[in-house]
PDB file of C-alpha atoms in Angstrom:
ATOM      1  CA  MET A   1      -3.702  12.133  31.354  1.00 47.00           C
ATOM      2  CA  PRO A   2      -3.171  12.786  27.636  1.00 54.00           C
ATOM      3  CA  TYR A   3      -0.629  15.448  26.854  1.00 59.00           C
ATOM      4  CA  ALA A   4      -0.647  17.910  23.957  1.00 74.00           C
ATOM      5  CA  PRO A   5       2.638  17.546  22.049  1.00 80.00           C
ATOM      6  CA  THR A   6       3.635  19.437  18.956  1.00 90.00           C
ATOM      7  CA  ILE A   7       2.689  17.203  16.022  1.00 95.00           C
ATOM      8  CA  TYR A   8       4.657  17.363  12.770  1.00 97.00           C
ATOM      9  CA  ASP A   9       3.256  16.223   9.424  1.00 96.00           C
ATOM     10  CA  TRP A  10       5.293  13.640   7.559  1.00 95.00           C
ATOM     11  CA  ARG A  11       6.849  15.319   4.506  1.00 93.00           C
ATOM     12  CA  THR A  12       5.161  14.205   1.305  1.00 89.00           C
ATOM     13  CA  ASN A  13       8.491  14.110  -0.556  1.00 90.00           C
ATOM     14  CA  CYS A  14       9.796  11.376   1.767  1.00 90.00           C
ATOM     15  CA  VAL A  15       7.969   8.603  -0.039  1.00 87.00           C
ATOM     16  CA  PRO A  16       8.233   5.079   1.404  1.00 91.00           C
ATOM     17  CA  LEU A  17       8.531   2.108  -0.921  1.00 89.00           C
ATOM     18  CA  ASN A  18       6.388   0.037   1.406  1.00 91.00           C
ATOM     19  CA  GLN A  19       4.446   0.213   4.648  1.00 93.00           C
ATOM     20  CA  VAL A  20       3.310  -2.511   7.028  1.00 95.00           C
ATOM     21  CA  PHE A  21       0.919  -1.682   9.886  1.00 96.00           C
ATOM     22  CA  ARG A  22       0.716  -3.934  12.923  1.00 94.00           C
ATOM     23  CA  ALA A  23      -1.699  -3.894  15.833  1.00 90.00           C
ATOM     24  CA  GLY A  24       0.713  -3.932  18.770  1.00 72.00           C
ATOM     25  CA  GLY A  25       1.346  -6.287  21.627  1.00 57.00           C
ATOM     26  CA  GLN A  26       0.820  -5.651  25.301  1.00 50.00           C
ATOM     27  CA  SER A  27       3.945  -3.560  25.868  1.00 45.00           C
ATOM     28  CA  GLY A  28       6.196  -1.116  24.113  1.00 46.00           C
ATOM     29  CA  ASP A  29       9.976  -1.368  24.195  1.00 49.00           C
ATOM     30  CA  SER A  30      11.406   1.346  26.435  1.00 45.00           C
ATOM     31  CA  GLY A  31      15.138   0.573  26.177  1.00 41.00           C
ATOM     32  CA  LEU A  32      17.769  -0.854  28.512  1.00 39.00           C
ATOM     33  CA  THR A  33      18.336  -0.453  32.219  1.00 39.00           C
ATOM     34  CA  LEU A  34      21.786   0.457  33.547  1.00 43.00           C
ATOM     35  CA  GLY A  35      22.311  -3.229  34.123  1.00 44.00           C
ATOM     36  CA  GLY A  36      21.672  -4.029  30.471  1.00 41.00           C
ATOM     37  CA  VAL A  37      18.237  -5.539  31.002  1.00 41.00           C
ATOM     38  CA  ARG A  38      15.678  -4.700  28.318  1.00 39.00           C
ATOM     39  CA  VAL A  39      12.389  -3.486  29.771  1.00 40.00           C
ATOM     40  CA  GLY A  40       8.957  -2.619  28.400  1.00 47.00           C
ATOM     41  CA  ASN A  41       6.118  -0.281  29.195  1.00 49.00           C
ATOM     42  CA  PRO A  42       2.807  -2.159  29.502  1.00 46.00           C
ATOM     43  CA  GLU A  43      -0.095  -0.753  27.506  1.00 54.00           C
ATOM     44  CA  PRO A  44      -3.538  -2.414  27.685  1.00 59.00           C
ATOM     45  CA  GLY A  45      -4.570  -3.385  24.185  1.00 67.00           C
ATOM     46  CA  GLY A  46      -1.088  -2.732  22.842  1.00 82.00           C
ATOM     47  CA  ARG A  47       0.352   0.064  20.717  1.00 90.00           C
ATOM     48  CA  ALA A  48       0.149   0.154  16.936  1.00 94.00           C
ATOM     49  CA  GLU A  49       3.335  -0.057  14.897  1.00 95.00           C
ATOM     50  CA  LEU A  50       4.131   1.083  11.364  1.00 95.00           C
ATOM     51  CA  ARG A  51       7.205  -0.126   9.477  1.00 95.00           C
ATOM     52  CA  MET A  52       8.412   1.706   6.381  1.00 94.00           C
ATOM     53  CA  GLY A  53      11.126   1.038   3.813  1.00 93.00           C
ATOM     54  CA  PHE A  54      12.664   3.653   1.517  1.00 91.00           C
ATOM     55  CA  ALA A  55      14.713   4.131  -1.625  1.00 88.00           C
ATOM     56  CA  ALA A  56      17.313   6.894  -1.928  1.00 86.00           C
ATOM     57  CA  PHE A  57      15.851  10.385  -2.247  1.00 89.00           C
ATOM     58  CA  VAL A  58      16.919  11.742  -5.616  1.00 86.00           C
ATOM     59  CA  THR A  59      15.474  15.270  -5.807  1.00 89.00           C
ATOM     60  CA  GLU A  60      16.786  18.308  -3.974  1.00 90.00           C
ATOM     61  CA  GLU A  61      13.400  18.843  -2.347  1.00 92.00           C
ATOM     62  CA  ALA A  62      13.248  15.273  -1.077  1.00 92.00           C
ATOM     63  CA  ASN A  63      16.792  15.424   0.307  1.00 91.00           C
ATOM     64  CA  ILE A  64      16.047  18.660   2.186  1.00 91.00           C
ATOM     65  CA  ASP A  65      12.808  17.208   3.561  1.00 93.00           C
ATOM     66  CA  ALA A  66      14.679  14.062   4.604  1.00 92.00           C
ATOM     67  CA  SER A  67      17.232  16.213   6.430  1.00 90.00           C
ATOM     68  CA  TRP A  68      14.439  17.999   8.305  1.00 93.00           C
ATOM     69  CA  THR A  69      12.700  14.703   9.053  1.00 94.00           C
ATOM     70  CA  ILE A  70      15.743  12.959  10.494  1.00 91.00           C
ATOM     71  CA  SER A  71      16.354  15.870  12.868  1.00 91.00           C
ATOM     72  CA  ARG A  72      12.764  15.684  14.062  1.00 95.00           C
ATOM     73  CA  ILE A  73      12.627  11.943  14.626  1.00 94.00           C
ATOM     74  CA  MET A  74      16.060  11.865  16.296  1.00 91.00           C
ATOM     75  CA  ASN A  75      14.627  14.297  18.843  1.00 92.00           C
ATOM     76  CA  GLY A  76      11.610  12.088  19.531  1.00 92.00           C
ATOM     77  CA  ALA A  77       9.054  14.268  17.706  1.00 95.00           C
ATOM     78  CA  VAL A  78       5.498  13.020  17.228  1.00 96.00           C
ATOM     79  CA  MET A  79       4.857  12.622  13.504  1.00 96.00           C
ATOM     80  CA  ARG A  80       1.515  12.431  11.686  1.00 97.00           C
ATOM     81  CA  VAL A  81       2.247   9.624   9.229  1.00 96.00           C
ATOM     82  CA  PRO A  82      -0.187   8.649   6.449  1.00 94.00           C
ATOM     83  CA  VAL A  83      -0.851   4.940   6.014  1.00 91.00           C
ATOM     84  CA  HIS A  84      -1.470   5.185   2.293  1.00 82.00           C
ATOM     85  CA  ASP A  85       0.943   2.928   0.405  1.00 71.00           C
ATOM     86  CA  SER A  86      -0.076  -0.487   1.681  1.00 84.00           C
ATOM     87  CA  VAL A  87      -1.945  -3.578   0.519  1.00 90.00           C
ATOM     88  CA  GLN A  88      -3.554  -3.584   3.977  1.00 95.00           C
ATOM     89  CA  LEU A  89      -5.922  -0.839   2.818  1.00 95.00           C
ATOM     90  CA  VAL A  90      -9.193  -1.305   0.956  1.00 94.00           C
ATOM     91  CA  SER A  91      -8.225  -0.841  -2.683  1.00 90.00           C
ATOM     92  CA  ALA A  92      -9.178   2.253  -4.641  1.00 87.00           C
ATOM     93  CA  ALA A  93     -10.984   0.008  -7.129  1.00 87.00           C
ATOM     94  CA  ALA A  94     -13.222  -1.368  -4.368  1.00 90.00           C
ATOM     95  CA  LEU A  95     -13.996   2.129  -3.064  1.00 88.00           C
ATOM     96  CA  SER A  96     -16.059   3.078  -6.088  1.00 71.00           C
ATOM     97  CA  GLY A  97     -18.523   5.135  -4.062  1.00 51.00           C
ATOM     98  CA  PRO A  98     -18.490   8.922  -3.602  1.00 48.00           C
ATOM     99  CA  GLU A  99     -15.106  10.599  -3.160  1.00 45.00           C
ATOM    100  CA  SER A 100     -14.396  13.490  -0.845  1.00 44.00           C
ATOM    101  CA  GLY A 101     -12.057  15.147  -3.350  1.00 48.00           C
ATOM    102  CA  GLY A 102      -8.969  14.331  -5.377  1.00 50.00           C
ATOM    103  CA  LEU A 103      -8.249  11.076  -7.199  1.00 53.00           C
ATOM    104  CA  PRO A 104      -7.707   7.461  -6.125  1.00 53.00           C
ATOM    105  CA  TRP A 105      -4.228   6.353  -5.079  1.00 48.00           C
ATOM    106  CA  ASP A 106      -3.283   3.767  -7.678  1.00 49.00           C
ATOM    107  CA  ASN A 107      -0.884   3.092 -10.547  1.00 49.00           C
ATOM    108  CA  GLY A 108       2.043   4.009  -8.288  1.00 49.00           C
ATOM    109  CA  GLU A 109       1.237   7.711  -8.316  1.00 52.00           C
ATOM    110  CA  PRO A 110       3.681   9.715  -6.153  1.00 48.00           C
ATOM    111  CA  TRP A 111       2.695  11.006  -2.764  1.00 49.00           C
ATOM    112  CA  ALA A 112       3.524  14.574  -3.742  1.00 49.00           C
ATOM    113  CA  THR A 113       0.867  14.614  -6.460  1.00 49.00           C
ATOM    114  CA  GLY A 114      -1.651  16.829  -4.703  1.00 48.00           C
ATOM    115  CA  ALA A 115      -4.841  15.325  -6.112  1.00 46.00           C
ATOM    116  CA  TYR A 116      -3.873  11.822  -4.998  1.00 48.00           C
ATOM    117  CA  TRP A 117      -2.677  13.058  -1.616  1.00 52.00           C
ATOM    118  CA  GLU A 118      -6.076  14.611  -0.954  1.00 63.00           C
ATOM    119  CA  TRP A 119      -8.231  11.551  -1.743  1.00 74.00           C
ATOM    120  CA  ASN A 120      -9.969  10.669   1.506  1.00 85.00           C
ATOM    121  CA  PRO A 121     -12.903   8.241   1.227  1.00 91.00           C
ATOM    122  CA  THR A 122     -14.892   7.863   4.442  1.00 95.00           C
ATOM    123  CA  ALA A 123     -17.914   6.105   5.940  1.00 97.00           C
ATOM    124  CA  PRO A 124     -20.084   7.633   8.695  1.00 98.00           C
ATOM    125  CA  VAL A 125     -19.894   6.268  12.239  1.00 98.00           C
ATOM    126  CA  THR A 126     -23.410   5.159  13.227  1.00 98.00           C
ATOM    127  CA  ALA A 127     -23.166   4.901  17.023  1.00 97.00           C
ATOM    128  CA  ALA A 128     -21.146   6.472  19.814  1.00 98.00           C
ATOM    129  CA  ALA A 129     -18.163   4.507  21.111  1.00 97.00           C
ATOM    130  CA  ALA A 130     -16.225   5.201  24.297  1.00 97.00           C
ATOM    131  CA  ARG A 131     -12.524   5.719  24.663  1.00 95.00           C
ATOM    132  CA  GLY A 132     -10.929   2.308  25.139  1.00 93.00           C
ATOM    133  CA  ALA A 133     -13.697   0.521  23.232  1.00 95.00           C
ATOM    134  CA  THR A 134     -12.757  -2.088  20.646  1.00 95.00           C
ATOM    135  CA  SER A 135     -16.063  -2.124  18.745  1.00 97.00           C
ATOM    136  CA  VAL A 136     -17.146   0.517  16.219  1.00 98.00           C
ATOM    137  CA  SER A 137     -20.108   0.650  13.835  1.00 98.00           C
ATOM    138  CA  ALA A 138     -20.013   2.414  10.468  1.00 98.00           C
ATOM    139  CA  ASP A 139     -22.381   2.684   7.504  1.00 98.00           C
ATOM    140  CA  LEU A 140     -20.724   1.189   4.423  1.00 97.00           C
ATOM    141  CA  GLY A 141     -23.876   1.414   2.334  1.00 95.00           C
ATOM    142  CA  ASP A 142     -22.131   3.603  -0.271  1.00 93.00           C
ATOM    143  CA  TYR A 143     -19.441   0.973  -0.844  1.00 95.00           C
ATOM    144  CA  GLY A 144     -20.857  -2.435   0.022  1.00 95.00           C
ATOM    145  CA  GLN A 145     -19.089  -5.044   2.118  1.00 96.00           C
ATOM    146  CA  VAL A 146     -15.590  -4.011   1.030  1.00 96.00           C
ATOM    147  CA  LEU A 147     -14.029  -3.864   4.501  1.00 97.00           C
ATOM    148  CA  LYS A 148     -12.594  -7.181   5.693  1.00 97.00           C
ATOM    149  CA  ILE A 149     -10.590  -8.679   8.525  1.00 97.00           C
ATOM    150  CA  GLY A 150      -6.989  -7.532   8.219  1.00 96.00           C
ATOM    151  CA  HIS A 151      -7.707  -4.169   6.623  1.00 97.00           C
ATOM    152  CA  VAL A 152      -6.437  -0.970   8.276  1.00 97.00           C
ATOM    153  CA  VAL A 153      -8.767   1.980   8.896  1.00 98.00           C
ATOM    154  CA  GLY A 154      -8.640   5.087  11.042  1.00 97.00           C
ATOM    155  CA  PHE A 155     -10.358   8.034  12.670  1.00 98.00           C
ATOM    156  CA  THR A 156      -9.615  11.705  13.169  1.00 97.00           C
ATOM    157  CA  VAL A 157     -10.799  13.232  16.446  1.00 97.00           C
ATOM    158  CA  GLY A 158     -10.038  16.926  16.729  1.00 94.00           C
ATOM    159  CA  ALA A 159      -6.345  17.381  15.926  1.00 93.00           C
ATOM    160  CA  TYR A 160      -5.497  13.725  16.505  1.00 95.00           C
ATOM    161  CA  ASP A 161      -5.307  10.846  14.025  1.00 97.00           C
ATOM    162  CA  PHE A 162      -5.450   7.143  14.811  1.00 97.00           C
ATOM    163  CA  ALA A 163      -5.083   3.947  12.779  1.00 97.00           C
ATOM    164  CA  HIS A 164      -6.492   0.544  13.672  1.00 97.00           C
ATOM    165  CA  ALA A 165      -6.428  -2.995  12.290  1.00 97.00           C
ATOM    166  CA  VAL A 166      -9.763  -4.692  11.645  1.00 97.00           C
ATOM    167  CA  MET A 167      -9.739  -7.834  13.781  1.00 96.00           C
ATOM    168  CA  ASP A 168     -13.351  -8.915  13.204  1.00 97.00           C
ATOM    169  CA  ILE A 169     -16.334  -7.580  11.264  1.00 98.00           C
ATOM    170  CA  SER A 170     -19.977  -8.322  10.595  1.00 98.00           C
ATOM    171  CA  TYR A 171     -22.596  -6.610   8.420  1.00 98.00           C
ATOM    172  CA  ASP A 172     -26.335  -6.183   8.689  1.00 97.00           C
ATOM    173  CA  ALA A 173     -28.752  -6.165   5.748  1.00 96.00           C
ATOM    174  CA  ASP A 174     -28.064  -2.459   5.095  1.00 96.00           C
ATOM    175  CA  ASP A 175     -24.262  -2.910   5.047  1.00 96.00           C
ATOM    176  CA  VAL A 176     -23.806  -1.271   8.441  1.00 98.00           C
ATOM    177  CA  ALA A 177     -20.617  -2.862   9.753  1.00 98.00           C
ATOM    178  CA  THR A 178     -19.834  -3.750  13.353  1.00 98.00           C
ATOM    179  CA  ILE A 179     -16.046  -3.691  13.504  1.00 98.00           C
ATOM    180  CA  THR A 180     -13.644  -4.976  16.152  1.00 97.00           C
ATOM    181  CA  VAL A 181     -10.476  -2.880  16.043  1.00 97.00           C
ATOM    182  CA  SER A 182      -6.997  -3.096  17.533  1.00 95.00           C
ATOM    183  CA  PRO A 183      -5.536  -1.149  19.221  1.00 95.00           C
ATOM    184  CA  PRO A 184      -8.538   0.172  21.194  1.00 95.00           C
ATOM    185  CA  LEU A 185     -10.022   3.602  20.493  1.00 95.00           C
ATOM    186  CA  ARG A 186      -7.858   6.396  21.906  1.00 94.00           C
ATOM    187  CA  ARG A 187     -10.659   8.995  21.862  1.00 95.00           C
ATOM    188  CA  PRO A 188     -14.460   8.713  22.097  1.00 97.00           C
ATOM    189  CA  LEU A 189     -16.336   8.606  18.800  1.00 98.00           C
ATOM    190  CA  THR A 190     -19.743  10.088  18.029  1.00 98.00           C
ATOM    191  CA  THR A 191     -21.962  10.037  14.962  1.00 97.00           C
ATOM    192  CA  ASP A 192     -20.220  13.257  13.885  1.00 97.00           C
ATOM    193  CA  HIS A 193     -17.069  11.236  13.151  1.00 98.00           C
ATOM    194  CA  ALA A 194     -16.205   9.105  10.149  1.00 98.00           C
ATOM    195  CA  LEU A 195     -14.252   5.953   9.486  1.00 98.00           C
ATOM    196  CA  LYS A 196     -11.346   6.680   7.123  1.00 97.00           C
ATOM    197  CA  PHE A 197     -10.116   4.211   4.532  1.00 96.00           C
ATOM    198  CA  ARG A 198      -6.860   6.179   4.126  1.00 93.00           C
ATOM    199  CA  PRO A 199      -5.864   6.695   7.759  1.00 96.00           C
ATOM    200  CA  ARG A 200      -3.041   8.584   9.412  1.00 96.00           C
ATOM    201  CA  MET A 201      -1.442   7.795  12.755  1.00 96.00           C
ATOM    202  CA  LEU A 202       0.487   9.742  15.365  1.00 97.00           C
ATOM    203  CA  ALA A 203       3.765   7.991  16.034  1.00 96.00           C
ATOM    204  CA  VAL A 204       7.335   8.346  17.226  1.00 96.00           C
ATOM    205  CA  CYS A 205      10.294   6.622  15.595  1.00 95.00           C
ATOM    206  CA  ALA A 206      11.619   3.739  17.685  1.00 94.00           C
ATOM    207  CA  ASN A 207      14.870   3.318  15.724  1.00 93.00           C
ATOM    208  CA  ALA A 208      15.774   6.835  14.601  1.00 91.00           C
ATOM    209  CA  ALA A 209      19.522   6.240  14.793  1.00 88.00           C
ATOM    210  CA  SER A 210      19.186   3.323  12.387  1.00 89.00           C
ATOM    211  CA  VAL A 211      17.027   5.335   9.987  1.00 90.00           C
ATOM    212  CA  MET A 212      19.784   7.919   9.562  1.00 80.00           C
ATOM    213  CA  THR A 213      22.184   5.780   7.565  1.00 71.00           C
ATOM    214  CA  THR A 214      24.188   7.400   4.804  1.00 67.00           C
ATOM    215  CA  PHE A 215      24.358   9.538   1.669  1.00 59.00           C
ATOM    216  CA  VAL A 216      24.589   7.758  -1.688  1.00 58.00           C
ATOM    217  CA  SER A 217      27.580   9.115  -3.645  1.00 54.00           C
ATOM    218  CA  GLY A 218      27.556  12.051  -1.252  1.00 62.00           C
ATOM    219  CA  ARG A 219      24.513  13.487  -3.031  1.00 73.00           C
ATOM    220  CA  HIS A 220      21.407  11.501  -2.200  1.00 78.00           C
ATOM    221  CA  MET A 221      20.216  10.896   1.345  1.00 82.00           C
ATOM    222  CA  THR A 222      18.775   7.473   2.096  1.00 86.00           C
ATOM    223  CA  PHE A 223      16.797   6.176   5.070  1.00 90.00           C
ATOM    224  CA  GLY A 224      17.158   2.791   6.664  1.00 91.00           C
ATOM    225  CA  ASP A 225      13.995   0.838   7.449  1.00 93.00           C
ATOM    226  CA  ALA A 226      11.949   2.836   9.962  1.00 95.00           C
ATOM    227  CA  VAL A 227       9.843   1.537  12.835  1.00 95.00           C
ATOM    228  CA  PHE A 228       7.222   3.954  14.126  1.00 96.00           C
ATOM    229  CA  VAL A 229       5.306   3.239  17.329  1.00 95.00           C
ATOM    230  CA  GLU A 230       1.958   4.811  18.144  1.00 95.00           C
ATOM    231  CA  ALA A 231       2.217   7.940  20.275  1.00 94.00           C
ATOM    232  CA  LEU A 232      -0.282   7.861  23.134  1.00 88.00           C
ATOM    233  CA  VAL A 233      -1.551  11.428  23.144  1.00 80.00           C
TER     234      VAL A 233
END
Protein backbone atom coordinates (compact mmCIF):
# COMPACT_ATOMS: atom_id res chain seq x y z
CA MET A 1 0.00 0.00 0.00
CA PRO A 2 1.23 3.53 -0.74
CA TYR A 3 2.32 5.49 2.28
CA ALA A 4 2.00 9.23 2.88
CA PRO A 5 5.47 10.62 3.67
CA THR A 6 6.32 14.22 4.33
CA ILE A 7 7.46 15.65 1.00
CA TYR A 8 9.98 18.50 0.89
CA ASP A 9 10.35 20.85 -2.08
CA TRP A 10 13.81 21.12 -3.58
CA ARG A 11 15.21 24.56 -2.73
CA THR A 12 15.29 26.81 -5.78
CA ASN A 13 18.65 28.29 -4.75
CA CYS A 14 20.34 24.88 -5.06
CA VAL A 15 20.66 25.09 -8.82
CA PRO A 16 22.12 22.06 -10.64
CA LEU A 17 24.46 22.57 -13.57
CA ASN A 18 22.97 19.57 -15.32
CA GLN A 19 20.31 16.90 -14.95
CA VAL A 20 19.95 13.50 -16.59
CA PHE A 21 16.72 11.50 -16.16
CA ARG A 22 16.72 7.75 -16.67
CA ALA A 23 13.83 5.31 -16.80
CA GLY A 24 14.98 2.70 -14.29
CA GLY A 25 15.77 -0.97 -14.48
CA GLN A 26 13.94 -3.81 -12.82
CA SER A 27 15.38 -3.32 -9.33
CA GLY A 28 16.62 -0.63 -7.02
CA ASP A 29 19.85 -0.91 -5.07
CA SER A 30 19.09 -1.51 -1.40
CA GLY A 31 22.63 -1.77 0.02
CA LEU A 32 24.80 -4.56 1.40
CA THR A 33 23.98 -7.57 3.51
CA LEU A 34 26.02 -8.34 6.64
CA GLY A 35 28.03 -10.71 4.49
CA GLY A 36 28.96 -7.94 2.07
CA VAL A 37 26.66 -9.08 -0.72
CA ARG A 38 24.94 -6.28 -2.63
CA VAL A 39 21.20 -6.85 -2.99
CA GLY A 40 18.35 -5.15 -4.83
CA ASN A 41 14.65 -4.60 -4.40
CA PRO A 42 12.70 -5.73 -7.48
CA GLU A 43 10.22 -3.23 -8.89
CA PRO A 44 8.09 -4.15 -11.93
CA GLY A 45 8.73 -1.59 -14.64
CA GLY A 46 11.71 -0.18 -12.77
CA ARG A 47 12.22 3.03 -10.81
CA ALA A 48 13.13 6.35 -12.39
CA GLU A 49 16.48 7.93 -11.60
CA LEU A 50 17.65 11.54 -11.77
CA ARG A 51 21.33 12.49 -11.70
CA MET A 52 22.38 16.06 -10.96
CA GLY A 53 25.71 17.88 -10.97
CA PHE A 54 26.44 21.15 -9.16
CA ALA A 55 28.84 24.06 -8.95
CA ALA A 56 29.79 25.65 -5.62
CA PHE A 57 27.02 27.71 -4.04
CA VAL A 58 28.26 31.28 -3.83
CA THR A 59 25.46 33.25 -2.16
CA GLU A 60 24.57 33.17 1.52
CA GLU A 61 21.02 32.11 0.68
CA ALA A 62 22.20 29.22 -1.47
CA ASN A 63 24.67 28.02 1.17
CA ILE A 64 21.96 28.04 3.86
CA ASP A 65 19.55 26.19 1.57
CA ALA A 66 22.28 23.67 0.76
CA SER A 67 22.84 23.11 4.48
CA TRP A 68 19.12 22.45 4.98
CA THR A 69 19.01 20.19 1.93
CA ILE A 70 21.94 18.00 2.95
CA SER A 71 20.37 17.40 6.36
CA ARG A 72 17.12 16.35 4.71
CA ILE A 73 18.61 13.99 2.15
CA MET A 74 21.00 12.43 4.69
CA ASN A 75 17.90 11.48 6.69
CA GLY A 76 16.24 9.85 3.69
CA ALA A 77 13.63 12.58 3.10
CA VAL A 78 11.41 12.44 0.02
CA MET A 79 12.17 15.48 -2.14
CA ARG A 80 10.02 17.03 -4.88
CA VAL A 81 12.68 17.72 -7.50
CA PRO A 82 11.95 19.69 -10.69
CA VAL A 83 13.28 18.22 -13.93
CA HIS A 84 13.75 21.57 -15.61
CA ASP A 85 17.38 22.01 -16.66
CA SER A 86 17.77 19.21 -19.19
CA VAL A 87 18.02 18.71 -22.94
CA GLN A 88 15.66 15.75 -22.43
CA LEU A 89 12.74 18.19 -22.23
CA VAL A 90 10.80 19.64 -25.15
CA SER A 91 12.46 22.99 -25.76
CA ALA A 92 10.79 26.26 -24.84
CA ALA A 93 11.09 27.32 -28.49
CA ALA A 94 9.06 24.30 -29.61
CA LEU A 95 6.38 24.95 -26.98
CA SER A 96 5.12 28.08 -28.67
CA GLY A 97 1.50 27.42 -27.73
CA PRO A 98 -0.40 28.93 -24.78
CA GLU A 99 1.49 29.31 -21.50
CA SER A 100 0.03 28.75 -18.07
CA GLY A 101 1.93 31.69 -16.58
CA GLY A 102 5.48 32.97 -16.28
CA LEU A 103 8.15 32.89 -18.98
CA PRO A 104 9.99 30.13 -20.86
CA TRP A 105 13.09 28.59 -19.29
CA ASP A 106 15.87 29.51 -21.70
CA ASN A 107 19.03 31.60 -22.02
CA GLY A 108 20.36 30.04 -18.80
CA GLU A 109 17.95 31.95 -16.58
CA PRO A 110 18.39 31.03 -12.89
CA TRP A 111 15.96 28.77 -11.13
CA ALA A 112 15.25 31.39 -8.48
CA THR A 113 13.83 33.82 -11.04
CA GLY A 114 10.18 33.47 -10.12
CA ALA A 115 8.66 34.01 -13.56
CA TYR A 116 10.78 31.26 -15.10
CA TRP A 117 10.19 28.93 -12.17
CA GLU A 118 6.44 29.22 -12.67
CA TRP A 119 6.33 28.41 -16.40
CA ASN A 120 4.34 25.20 -16.69
CA PRO A 121 3.13 24.29 -20.20
CA THR A 122 0.70 21.36 -20.27
CA ALA A 123 -1.42 19.25 -22.62
CA PRO A 124 -4.76 17.69 -21.60
CA VAL A 125 -5.01 13.94 -21.04
CA THR A 126 -7.69 12.61 -23.40
CA ALA A 127 -8.50 9.19 -21.91
CA ALA A 128 -8.39 7.52 -18.51
CA ALA A 129 -5.37 5.35 -17.74
CA ALA A 130 -5.03 2.90 -14.87
CA ARG A 131 -2.31 2.76 -12.28
CA GLY A 132 0.48 0.60 -13.67
CA ALA A 133 -0.41 1.41 -17.28
CA THR A 134 2.37 2.31 -19.70
CA SER A 135 0.21 4.01 -22.34
CA VAL A 136 -1.19 7.54 -22.06
CA SER A 137 -3.00 9.74 -24.58
CA ALA A 138 -2.76 13.53 -24.62
CA ASP A 139 -3.98 16.28 -26.95
CA LEU A 140 -0.98 18.16 -28.36
CA GLY A 141 -3.08 20.15 -30.80
CA ASP A 142 -1.90 23.46 -29.30
CA TYR A 143 1.75 22.57 -29.94
CA GLY A 144 1.93 20.14 -32.85
CA GLN A 145 4.00 16.98 -32.90
CA VAL A 146 6.74 18.36 -30.64
CA LEU A 147 6.94 15.40 -28.26
CA LYS A 148 9.34 12.67 -29.37
CA ILE A 149 10.88 9.42 -28.19
CA GLY A 150 13.41 10.18 -25.48
CA HIS A 151 11.70 13.27 -24.09
CA VAL A 152 10.76 13.42 -20.40
CA VAL A 153 7.25 14.42 -19.31
CA GLY A 154 5.25 14.12 -16.11
CA PHE A 155 1.95 14.24 -14.27
CA THR A 156 0.68 15.63 -11.00
CA VAL A 157 -1.99 13.60 -9.22
CA GLY A 158 -3.19 15.19 -6.01
CA ALA A 159 -0.10 16.03 -3.95
CA TYR A 160 2.16 13.67 -5.89
CA ASP A 161 4.41 14.36 -8.87
CA PHE A 162 5.81 11.83 -11.31
CA ALA A 163 8.23 11.97 -14.25
CA HIS A 164 8.40 9.52 -17.14
CA ALA A 165 10.53 8.93 -20.23
CA VAL A 166 8.75 8.71 -23.57
CA MET A 167 9.62 5.28 -24.97
CA ASP A 168 7.31 5.32 -28.00
CA ILE A 169 4.78 7.74 -29.48
CA SER A 170 2.30 8.02 -32.32
CA TYR A 171 -0.04 10.82 -33.42
CA ASP A 172 -3.42 10.89 -35.09
CA ALA A 173 -4.57 13.50 -37.62
CA ASP A 174 -5.55 15.91 -34.82
CA ASP A 175 -2.17 15.64 -33.04
CA VAL A 176 -3.57 13.52 -30.22
CA ALA A 177 -0.56 11.51 -29.06
CA THR A 178 -0.56 7.94 -27.81
CA ILE A 179 2.52 7.75 -25.59
CA THR A 180 4.33 4.76 -24.11
CA VAL A 181 6.00 5.84 -20.87
CA SER A 182 8.55 4.36 -18.48
CA PRO A 183 8.35 3.85 -15.57
CA PRO A 184 4.64 2.88 -15.49
CA LEU A 185 2.00 5.24 -14.11
CA ARG A 186 2.06 5.37 -10.31
CA ARG A 187 -1.48 6.78 -10.01
CA PRO A 188 -4.57 6.52 -12.23
CA LEU A 189 -5.10 9.36 -14.70
CA THR A 190 -8.40 10.85 -15.83
CA THR A 191 -9.31 13.53 -18.36
CA ASP A 192 -9.06 16.04 -15.49
CA HIS A 193 -5.28 15.58 -15.50
CA ALA A 194 -2.66 17.09 -17.78
CA LEU A 195 0.64 16.03 -19.24
CA LYS A 196 3.41 18.37 -18.06
CA PHE A 197 6.37 19.34 -20.22
CA ARG A 198 8.26 20.61 -17.14
CA PRO A 199 7.77 17.70 -14.74
CA ARG A 200 8.73 17.16 -11.12
CA MET A 201 9.44 13.84 -9.45
CA LEU A 202 9.35 12.52 -5.90
CA ALA A 203 12.70 10.99 -5.07
CA VAL A 204 15.14 10.05 -2.34
CA CYS A 205 18.89 10.53 -2.60
CA ALA A 206 20.73 7.24 -3.10
CA ASN A 207 24.21 8.65 -2.39
CA ALA A 208 23.64 11.37 0.20
CA ALA A 209 26.97 10.82 1.93
CA SER A 210 28.78 11.44 -1.34
CA VAL A 211 26.75 14.58 -2.07
CA MET A 212 27.95 16.18 1.17
CA THR A 213 31.54 16.78 0.14
CA THR A 214 33.26 19.93 1.31
CA PHE A 215 33.32 23.71 1.68
CA VAL A 216 35.35 25.71 -0.85
CA SER A 217 37.77 28.02 1.01
CA GLY A 218 35.66 27.43 4.09
CA ARG A 219 32.98 29.75 2.71
CA HIS A 220 31.09 28.11 -0.12
CA MET A 221 29.34 24.77 0.22
CA THR A 222 29.53 22.43 -2.75
CA PHE A 223 27.62 19.25 -3.58
CA GLY A 224 29.05 16.17 -5.19
CA ASP A 225 27.11 14.58 -8.04
CA ALA A 226 23.72 13.46 -6.71
CA VAL A 227 21.74 10.37 -7.66
CA PHE A 228 18.04 10.53 -6.84
CA VAL A 229 15.84 7.44 -7.13
CA GLU A 230 12.07 7.61 -7.52
CA ALA A 231 10.18 7.33 -4.24
CA LEU A 232 7.29 4.88 -4.53
CA VAL A 233 4.55 6.69 -2.65
